[in-house]
Amino acid sequence: PLLVCGYLIKDNIFPPQCDILYIILILFFTIIITILGMVFAKRMIYPVIEMAIDARLIAEGDIERKIKIYQEDEIGELGKSINKITTNIKENMEELKLYEERTKEINTEIHKKVLSLSSLLKIGELIAQSTNLDEIFGMILEKTAQIRDGGFAALFLIDEKGEQYVARSVFELELSRLKALRVSPQEGFLGRII
C-alpha cells in the first residue's frame, strides 16, 4: 500500500494541474488500508507468538499451562493438539509416580523377606553349632525388631508352674525390669495377646 501511495503521490502532486481533493482522498484511503493491514497482521500473528511462548514454557516443564485458543482455524487446532499432549504427559507422570511408590513398597517387602530368610539361616547355623539357647533367643528378637523397622522385642515363656508368662529374653529393653513383670493367661491386655 505504501508503494502505491508513493506512486500516486508522485503522479498527482507534481502534475501541472493538481486537484487537491483527489490527492487527499488517495492519502486517506492509503492510511486506512495501512491501518487495516496492521490490525489484521496483528490478529494473525499475535496468537502464533503467544502460542510459541506458551509452548516454550511447557517444554521447560510447566505442564500445568494451557494454550489459549482464539479461533477455530489451523492455529486453534495446533493449540488443541498441544493441550492434549500436555494433558497426556501430566497423566503419564502421575502414573509413573504411582508405579514408583508401588515399586518402593515391593522393594521394602522383598528386603524384609530376604532379611527374614538370612536370619533363619543364621539361627539354623547357631542351632547346628549347639549355641546357648539365650543367644539364639537374643538373635531371634534382634532380627524380629529389625524386620519391624528397629523397634524392640521381648520373648515371654510360661513359668515352671505353668501359671504365668515371664520375660525370658529381650532386645533393646532391660531384662531386669521385665523379669518382675508377670502376665497371666487370658487376663489383662497382655494376657489376651499372648
PDB file of C-alpha atoms in Angstrom:
ATOM      1  CA  PRO A   1       0.000   0.000   0.000  1.00  0.00           C
ATOM      2  CA  LEU A   2       2.792   2.447   0.699  1.00  0.00           C
ATOM      3  CA  LEU A   3       4.396   1.902  -2.723  1.00  0.00           C
ATOM      4  CA  VAL A   4       1.078   2.519  -4.432  1.00  0.00           C
ATOM      5  CA  CYS A   5       0.655   5.639  -2.343  1.00  0.00           C
ATOM      6  CA  GLY A   6       4.092   6.854  -3.317  1.00  0.00           C
ATOM      7  CA  TYR A   7       3.443   6.205  -6.982  1.00  0.00           C
ATOM      8  CA  LEU A   8       0.102   8.001  -6.887  1.00  0.00           C
ATOM      9  CA  ILE A   9       1.525  10.948  -4.963  1.00  0.00           C
ATOM     10  CA  LYS A  10       4.370  11.316  -7.425  1.00  0.00           C
ATOM     11  CA  ASP A  11       1.989  11.374 -10.387  1.00  0.00           C
ATOM     12  CA  ASN A  12      -0.604  13.575  -8.714  1.00  0.00           C
ATOM     13  CA  ILE A  13       1.410  16.046  -6.638  1.00  0.00           C
ATOM     14  CA  PHE A  14       3.767  17.156  -9.328  1.00  0.00           C
ATOM     15  CA  PRO A  15       1.489  17.399 -12.381  1.00  0.00           C
ATOM     16  CA  PRO A  16       0.875  20.826 -13.786  1.00  0.00           C
ATOM     17  CA  GLN A  17      -2.786  20.778 -12.840  1.00  0.00           C
ATOM     18  CA  CYS A  18      -3.275  19.381  -9.380  1.00  0.00           C
ATOM     19  CA  ASP A  19      -6.567  18.508  -7.888  1.00  0.00           C
ATOM     20  CA  ILE A  20      -6.049  18.743  -4.107  1.00  0.00           C
ATOM     21  CA  LEU A  21      -9.222  16.794  -3.231  1.00  0.00           C
ATOM     22  CA  TYR A  22      -8.109  13.850  -5.343  1.00  0.00           C
ATOM     23  CA  ILE A  23      -4.758  13.737  -3.528  1.00  0.00           C
ATOM     24  CA  ILE A  24      -6.399  13.932  -0.076  1.00  0.00           C
ATOM     25  CA  LEU A  25      -8.698  11.002  -0.941  1.00  0.00           C
ATOM     26  CA  ILE A  26      -5.774   8.928  -2.089  1.00  0.00           C
ATOM     27  CA  LEU A  27      -3.836   9.681   1.115  1.00  0.00           C
ATOM     28  CA  PHE A  28      -6.890   8.953   3.276  1.00  0.00           C
ATOM     29  CA  PHE A  29      -7.508   5.547   1.653  1.00  0.00           C
ATOM     30  CA  THR A  30      -3.826   4.712   1.820  1.00  0.00           C
ATOM     31  CA  ILE A  31      -3.746   5.418   5.563  1.00  0.00           C
ATOM     32  CA  ILE A  32      -6.943   3.374   6.135  1.00  0.00           C
ATOM     33  CA  ILE A  33      -5.575   0.424   4.151  1.00  0.00           C
ATOM     34  CA  THR A  34      -2.284   0.602   6.086  1.00  0.00           C
ATOM     35  CA  ILE A  35      -4.066   0.638   9.464  1.00  0.00           C
ATOM     36  CA  LEU A  36      -6.352  -2.250   8.464  1.00  0.00           C
ATOM     37  CA  GLY A  37      -3.349  -4.221   7.238  1.00  0.00           C
ATOM     38  CA  MET A  38      -1.561  -3.717  10.546  1.00  0.00           C
ATOM     39  CA  VAL A  39      -4.663  -4.715  12.546  1.00  0.00           C
ATOM     40  CA  PHE A  40      -5.191  -7.893  10.509  1.00  0.00           C
ATOM     41  CA  ALA A  41      -1.491  -8.755  10.696  1.00  0.00           C
ATOM     42  CA  LYS A  42      -1.554  -8.330  14.477  1.00  0.00           C
ATOM     43  CA  ARG A  43      -4.680 -10.512  14.796  1.00  0.00           C
ATOM     44  CA  MET A  44      -2.982 -13.212  12.759  1.00  0.00           C
ATOM     45  CA  ILE A  45       0.488 -13.042  14.312  1.00  0.00           C
ATOM     46  CA  TYR A  46      -0.332 -12.393  17.993  1.00  0.00           C
ATOM     47  CA  PRO A  47      -1.866 -15.860  18.643  1.00  0.00           C
ATOM     48  CA  VAL A  48       1.122 -17.526  16.972  1.00  0.00           C
ATOM     49  CA  ILE A  49       3.595 -15.556  19.110  1.00  0.00           C
ATOM     50  CA  GLU A  50       1.616 -16.276  22.294  1.00  0.00           C
ATOM     51  CA  MET A  51       1.394 -19.975  21.384  1.00  0.00           C
ATOM     52  CA  ALA A  52       5.157 -20.094  20.796  1.00  0.00           C
ATOM     53  CA  ILE A  53       5.802 -18.556  24.228  1.00  0.00           C
ATOM     54  CA  ASP A  54       3.384 -20.985  25.933  1.00  0.00           C
ATOM     55  CA  ALA A  55       4.890 -23.947  24.051  1.00  0.00           C
ATOM     56  CA  ARG A  56       8.384 -22.918  25.185  1.00  0.00           C
ATOM     57  CA  LEU A  57       7.196 -22.728  28.823  1.00  0.00           C
ATOM     58  CA  ILE A  58       5.541 -26.152  28.514  1.00  0.00           C
ATOM     59  CA  ALA A  59       8.779 -27.566  27.063  1.00  0.00           C
ATOM     60  CA  GLU A  60      10.646 -26.180  30.090  1.00  0.00           C
ATOM     61  CA  GLY A  61       8.408 -28.205  32.411  1.00  0.00           C
ATOM     62  CA  ASP A  62       5.327 -26.080  33.138  1.00  0.00           C
ATOM     63  CA  ILE A  63       2.824 -28.813  32.275  1.00  0.00           C
ATOM     64  CA  GLU A  64       0.009 -27.004  34.079  1.00  0.00           C
ATOM     65  CA  ARG A  65      -0.002 -24.302  31.374  1.00  0.00           C
ATOM     66  CA  LYS A  66      -2.724 -24.407  28.722  1.00  0.00           C
ATOM     67  CA  ILE A  67      -2.616 -22.770  25.308  1.00  0.00           C
ATOM     68  CA  LYS A  68      -5.400 -20.251  24.739  1.00  0.00           C
ATOM     69  CA  ILE A  69      -7.498 -20.957  21.658  1.00  0.00           C
ATOM     70  CA  TYR A  70      -8.694 -17.778  19.927  1.00  0.00           C
ATOM     71  CA  GLN A  71     -10.114 -19.145  16.690  1.00  0.00           C
ATOM     72  CA  GLU A  72     -11.182 -22.466  15.225  1.00  0.00           C
ATOM     73  CA  ASP A  73      -8.595 -22.477  12.444  1.00  0.00           C
ATOM     74  CA  GLU A  74      -5.301 -24.305  11.869  1.00  0.00           C
ATOM     75  CA  ILE A  75      -3.616 -22.381  14.683  1.00  0.00           C
ATOM     76  CA  GLY A  76      -6.508 -23.244  17.010  1.00  0.00           C
ATOM     77  CA  GLU A  77      -6.165 -26.926  16.058  1.00  0.00           C
ATOM     78  CA  LEU A  78      -2.450 -26.767  16.808  1.00  0.00           C
ATOM     79  CA  GLY A  79      -3.212 -25.252  20.213  1.00  0.00           C
ATOM     80  CA  LYS A  80      -5.731 -28.026  20.968  1.00  0.00           C
ATOM     81  CA  SER A  81      -3.161 -30.657  19.994  1.00  0.00           C
ATOM     82  CA  ILE A  82      -0.505 -29.142  22.264  1.00  0.00           C
ATOM     83  CA  ASN A  83      -3.035 -29.001  25.130  1.00  0.00           C
ATOM     84  CA  LYS A  84      -3.888 -32.684  24.580  1.00  0.00           C
ATOM     85  CA  ILE A  85      -0.200 -33.642  24.552  1.00  0.00           C
ATOM     86  CA  THR A  86       0.311 -31.690  27.789  1.00  0.00           C
ATOM     87  CA  THR A  87      -2.636 -33.476  29.415  1.00  0.00           C
ATOM     88  CA  ASN A  88      -1.273 -36.869  28.330  1.00  0.00           C
ATOM     89  CA  ILE A  89       2.164 -36.019  29.716  1.00  0.00           C
ATOM     90  CA  LYS A  90       0.650 -34.962  33.041  1.00  0.00           C
ATOM     91  CA  GLU A  91      -1.371 -38.201  33.293  1.00  0.00           C
ATOM     92  CA  ASN A  92       1.690 -40.299  32.409  1.00  0.00           C
ATOM     93  CA  MET A  93       3.784 -38.508  35.048  1.00  0.00           C
ATOM     94  CA  GLU A  94       1.135 -39.191  37.714  1.00  0.00           C
ATOM     95  CA  GLU A  95       1.003 -42.838  36.662  1.00  0.00           C
ATOM     96  CA  LEU A  96       4.804 -43.075  36.854  1.00  0.00           C
ATOM     97  CA  LYS A  97       4.721 -41.640  40.386  1.00  0.00           C
ATOM     98  CA  LEU A  98       2.233 -44.329  41.397  1.00  0.00           C
ATOM     99  CA  TYR A  99       4.470 -47.010  39.869  1.00  0.00           C
ATOM    100  CA  GLU A 100       7.451 -45.541  41.710  1.00  0.00           C
ATOM    101  CA  GLU A 101       5.644 -45.675  45.062  1.00  0.00           C
ATOM    102  CA  ARG A 102       4.459 -49.240  44.417  1.00  0.00           C
ATOM    103  CA  THR A 103       7.982 -50.295  43.402  1.00  0.00           C
ATOM    104  CA  LYS A 104       9.377 -48.841  46.637  1.00  0.00           C
ATOM    105  CA  GLU A 105       6.787 -50.789  48.638  1.00  0.00           C
ATOM    106  CA  ILE A 106       7.629 -54.004  46.786  1.00  0.00           C
ATOM    107  CA  ASN A 107      11.375 -53.447  47.285  1.00  0.00           C
ATOM    108  CA  THR A 108      10.818 -52.881  51.010  1.00  0.00           C
ATOM    109  CA  GLU A 109       8.814 -56.078  51.279  1.00  0.00           C
ATOM    110  CA  ILE A 110      11.462 -58.026  49.343  1.00  0.00           C
ATOM    111  CA  HIS A 111      14.165 -56.603  51.614  1.00  0.00           C
ATOM    112  CA  LYS A 112      12.220 -57.717  54.696  1.00  0.00           C
ATOM    113  CA  LYS A 113      11.748 -61.214  53.255  1.00  0.00           C
ATOM    114  CA  VAL A 114      15.449 -61.516  52.402  1.00  0.00           C
ATOM    115  CA  LEU A 115      16.338 -60.315  55.903  1.00  0.00           C
ATOM    116  CA  SER A 116      13.972 -62.896  57.398  1.00  0.00           C
ATOM    117  CA  LEU A 117      15.428 -65.713  55.316  1.00  0.00           C
ATOM    118  CA  SER A 118      19.010 -64.758  56.140  1.00  0.00           C
ATOM    119  CA  SER A 119      18.052 -64.584  59.822  1.00  0.00           C
ATOM    120  CA  LEU A 120      16.524 -68.058  59.660  1.00  0.00           C
ATOM    121  CA  LEU A 121      19.707 -69.386  58.077  1.00  0.00           C
ATOM    122  CA  LYS A 122      21.803 -67.751  60.799  1.00  0.00           C
ATOM    123  CA  ILE A 123      19.554 -69.207  63.514  1.00  0.00           C
ATOM    124  CA  GLY A 124      19.809 -72.628  61.862  1.00  0.00           C
ATOM    125  CA  GLU A 125      23.606 -72.348  61.942  1.00  0.00           C
ATOM    126  CA  LEU A 126      23.550 -71.381  65.640  1.00  0.00           C
ATOM    127  CA  ILE A 127      21.317 -74.344  66.487  1.00  0.00           C
ATOM    128  CA  ALA A 128      23.563 -76.680  64.473  1.00  0.00           C
ATOM    129  CA  GLN A 129      26.574 -75.382  66.445  1.00  0.00           C
ATOM    130  CA  SER A 130      24.790 -76.123  69.764  1.00  0.00           C
ATOM    131  CA  THR A 131      24.856 -72.433  70.750  1.00  0.00           C
ATOM    132  CA  ASN A 132      23.406 -71.325  74.084  1.00  0.00           C
ATOM    133  CA  LEU A 133      19.612 -71.006  73.910  1.00  0.00           C
ATOM    134  CA  ASP A 134      19.664 -67.457  75.331  1.00  0.00           C
ATOM    135  CA  GLU A 135      21.956 -66.325  72.474  1.00  0.00           C
ATOM    136  CA  ILE A 136      19.577 -67.863  69.930  1.00  0.00           C
ATOM    137  CA  PHE A 137      16.595 -66.139  71.580  1.00  0.00           C
ATOM    138  CA  GLY A 138      18.512 -62.849  71.586  1.00  0.00           C
ATOM    139  CA  MET A 139      19.265 -63.155  67.887  1.00  0.00           C
ATOM    140  CA  ILE A 140      15.642 -64.041  67.079  1.00  0.00           C
ATOM    141  CA  LEU A 141      14.439 -60.957  68.940  1.00  0.00           C
ATOM    142  CA  GLU A 142      17.057 -58.734  67.283  1.00  0.00           C
ATOM    143  CA  LYS A 143      16.065 -59.898  63.803  1.00  0.00           C
ATOM    144  CA  THR A 144      12.365 -59.527  64.650  1.00  0.00           C
ATOM    145  CA  ALA A 145      12.954 -55.938  65.781  1.00  0.00           C
ATOM    146  CA  GLN A 146      14.940 -55.202  62.594  1.00  0.00           C
ATOM    147  CA  ILE A 147      12.120 -56.515  60.425  1.00  0.00           C
ATOM    148  CA  ARG A 148       9.721 -54.232  62.289  1.00  0.00           C
ATOM    149  CA  ASP A 149      11.900 -51.191  61.492  1.00  0.00           C
ATOM    150  CA  GLY A 150      14.140 -51.018  64.536  1.00  0.00           C
ATOM    151  CA  GLY A 151      11.695 -51.378  67.405  1.00  0.00           C
ATOM    152  CA  PHE A 152      12.171 -53.514  70.488  1.00  0.00           C
ATOM    153  CA  ALA A 153      11.209 -57.127  71.201  1.00  0.00           C
ATOM    154  CA  ALA A 154      10.653 -59.396  74.177  1.00  0.00           C
ATOM    155  CA  LEU A 155      10.169 -63.157  74.479  1.00  0.00           C
ATOM    156  CA  PHE A 156       7.761 -64.348  77.163  1.00  0.00           C
ATOM    157  CA  LEU A 157       7.711 -68.032  78.126  1.00  0.00           C
ATOM    158  CA  ILE A 158       5.439 -69.802  80.580  1.00  0.00           C
ATOM    159  CA  ASP A 159       6.997 -70.278  84.023  1.00  0.00           C
ATOM    160  CA  GLU A 160       7.807 -73.649  85.617  1.00  0.00           C
ATOM    161  CA  LYS A 161       4.402 -73.820  87.327  1.00  0.00           C
ATOM    162  CA  GLY A 162       2.611 -73.147  84.046  1.00  0.00           C
ATOM    163  CA  GLU A 163       0.611 -70.294  85.556  1.00  0.00           C
ATOM    164  CA  GLN A 164       2.202 -67.083  84.248  1.00  0.00           C
ATOM    165  CA  TYR A 165       4.304 -65.762  81.392  1.00  0.00           C
ATOM    166  CA  VAL A 166       7.756 -64.465  82.332  1.00  0.00           C
ATOM    167  CA  ALA A 167      10.246 -62.445  80.224  1.00  0.00           C
ATOM    168  CA  ARG A 168      12.983 -64.820  79.072  1.00  0.00           C
ATOM    169  CA  SER A 169      14.908 -62.645  76.578  1.00  0.00           C
ATOM    170  CA  VAL A 170      14.699 -59.050  75.321  1.00  0.00           C
ATOM    171  CA  PHE A 171      16.138 -56.776  72.649  1.00  0.00           C
ATOM    172  CA  GLU A 172      16.534 -53.010  73.245  1.00  0.00           C
ATOM    173  CA  LEU A 173      14.912 -53.354  76.697  1.00  0.00           C
ATOM    174  CA  GLU A 174      16.225 -54.034  80.194  1.00  0.00           C
ATOM    175  CA  LEU A 175      15.635 -57.675  81.089  1.00  0.00           C
ATOM    176  CA  SER A 176      15.847 -56.963  84.813  1.00  0.00           C
ATOM    177  CA  ARG A 177      12.852 -54.587  84.604  1.00  0.00           C
ATOM    178  CA  LEU A 178      10.790 -57.086  82.644  1.00  0.00           C
ATOM    179  CA  LYS A 179      11.664 -60.036  84.940  1.00  0.00           C
ATOM    180  CA  ALA A 180       9.374 -58.578  87.571  1.00  0.00           C
ATOM    181  CA  LEU A 181       6.518 -58.402  85.065  1.00  0.00           C
ATOM    182  CA  ARG A 182       4.201 -61.388  85.324  1.00  0.00           C
ATOM    183  CA  VAL A 183       1.412 -61.882  82.809  1.00  0.00           C
ATOM    184  CA  SER A 184      -1.409 -64.297  83.496  1.00  0.00           C
ATOM    185  CA  PRO A 185      -3.012 -66.030  80.503  1.00  0.00           C
ATOM    186  CA  GLN A 186      -6.348 -64.509  79.406  1.00  0.00           C
ATOM    187  CA  GLU A 187      -6.096 -61.674  81.966  1.00  0.00           C
ATOM    188  CA  GLY A 188      -5.481 -58.045  81.058  1.00  0.00           C
ATOM    189  CA  PHE A 189      -4.366 -56.702  77.742  1.00  0.00           C
ATOM    190  CA  LEU A 190      -1.041 -58.590  77.516  1.00  0.00           C
ATOM    191  CA  GLY A 191      -2.593 -61.828  78.769  1.00  0.00           C
ATOM    192  CA  ARG A 192      -5.151 -61.821  75.957  1.00  0.00           C
ATOM    193  CA  ILE A 193      -2.485 -61.025  73.333  1.00  0.00           C
ATOM    194  CA  ILE A 194      -0.066 -63.686  74.484  1.00  0.00           C
TER     195      ILE A 194
END
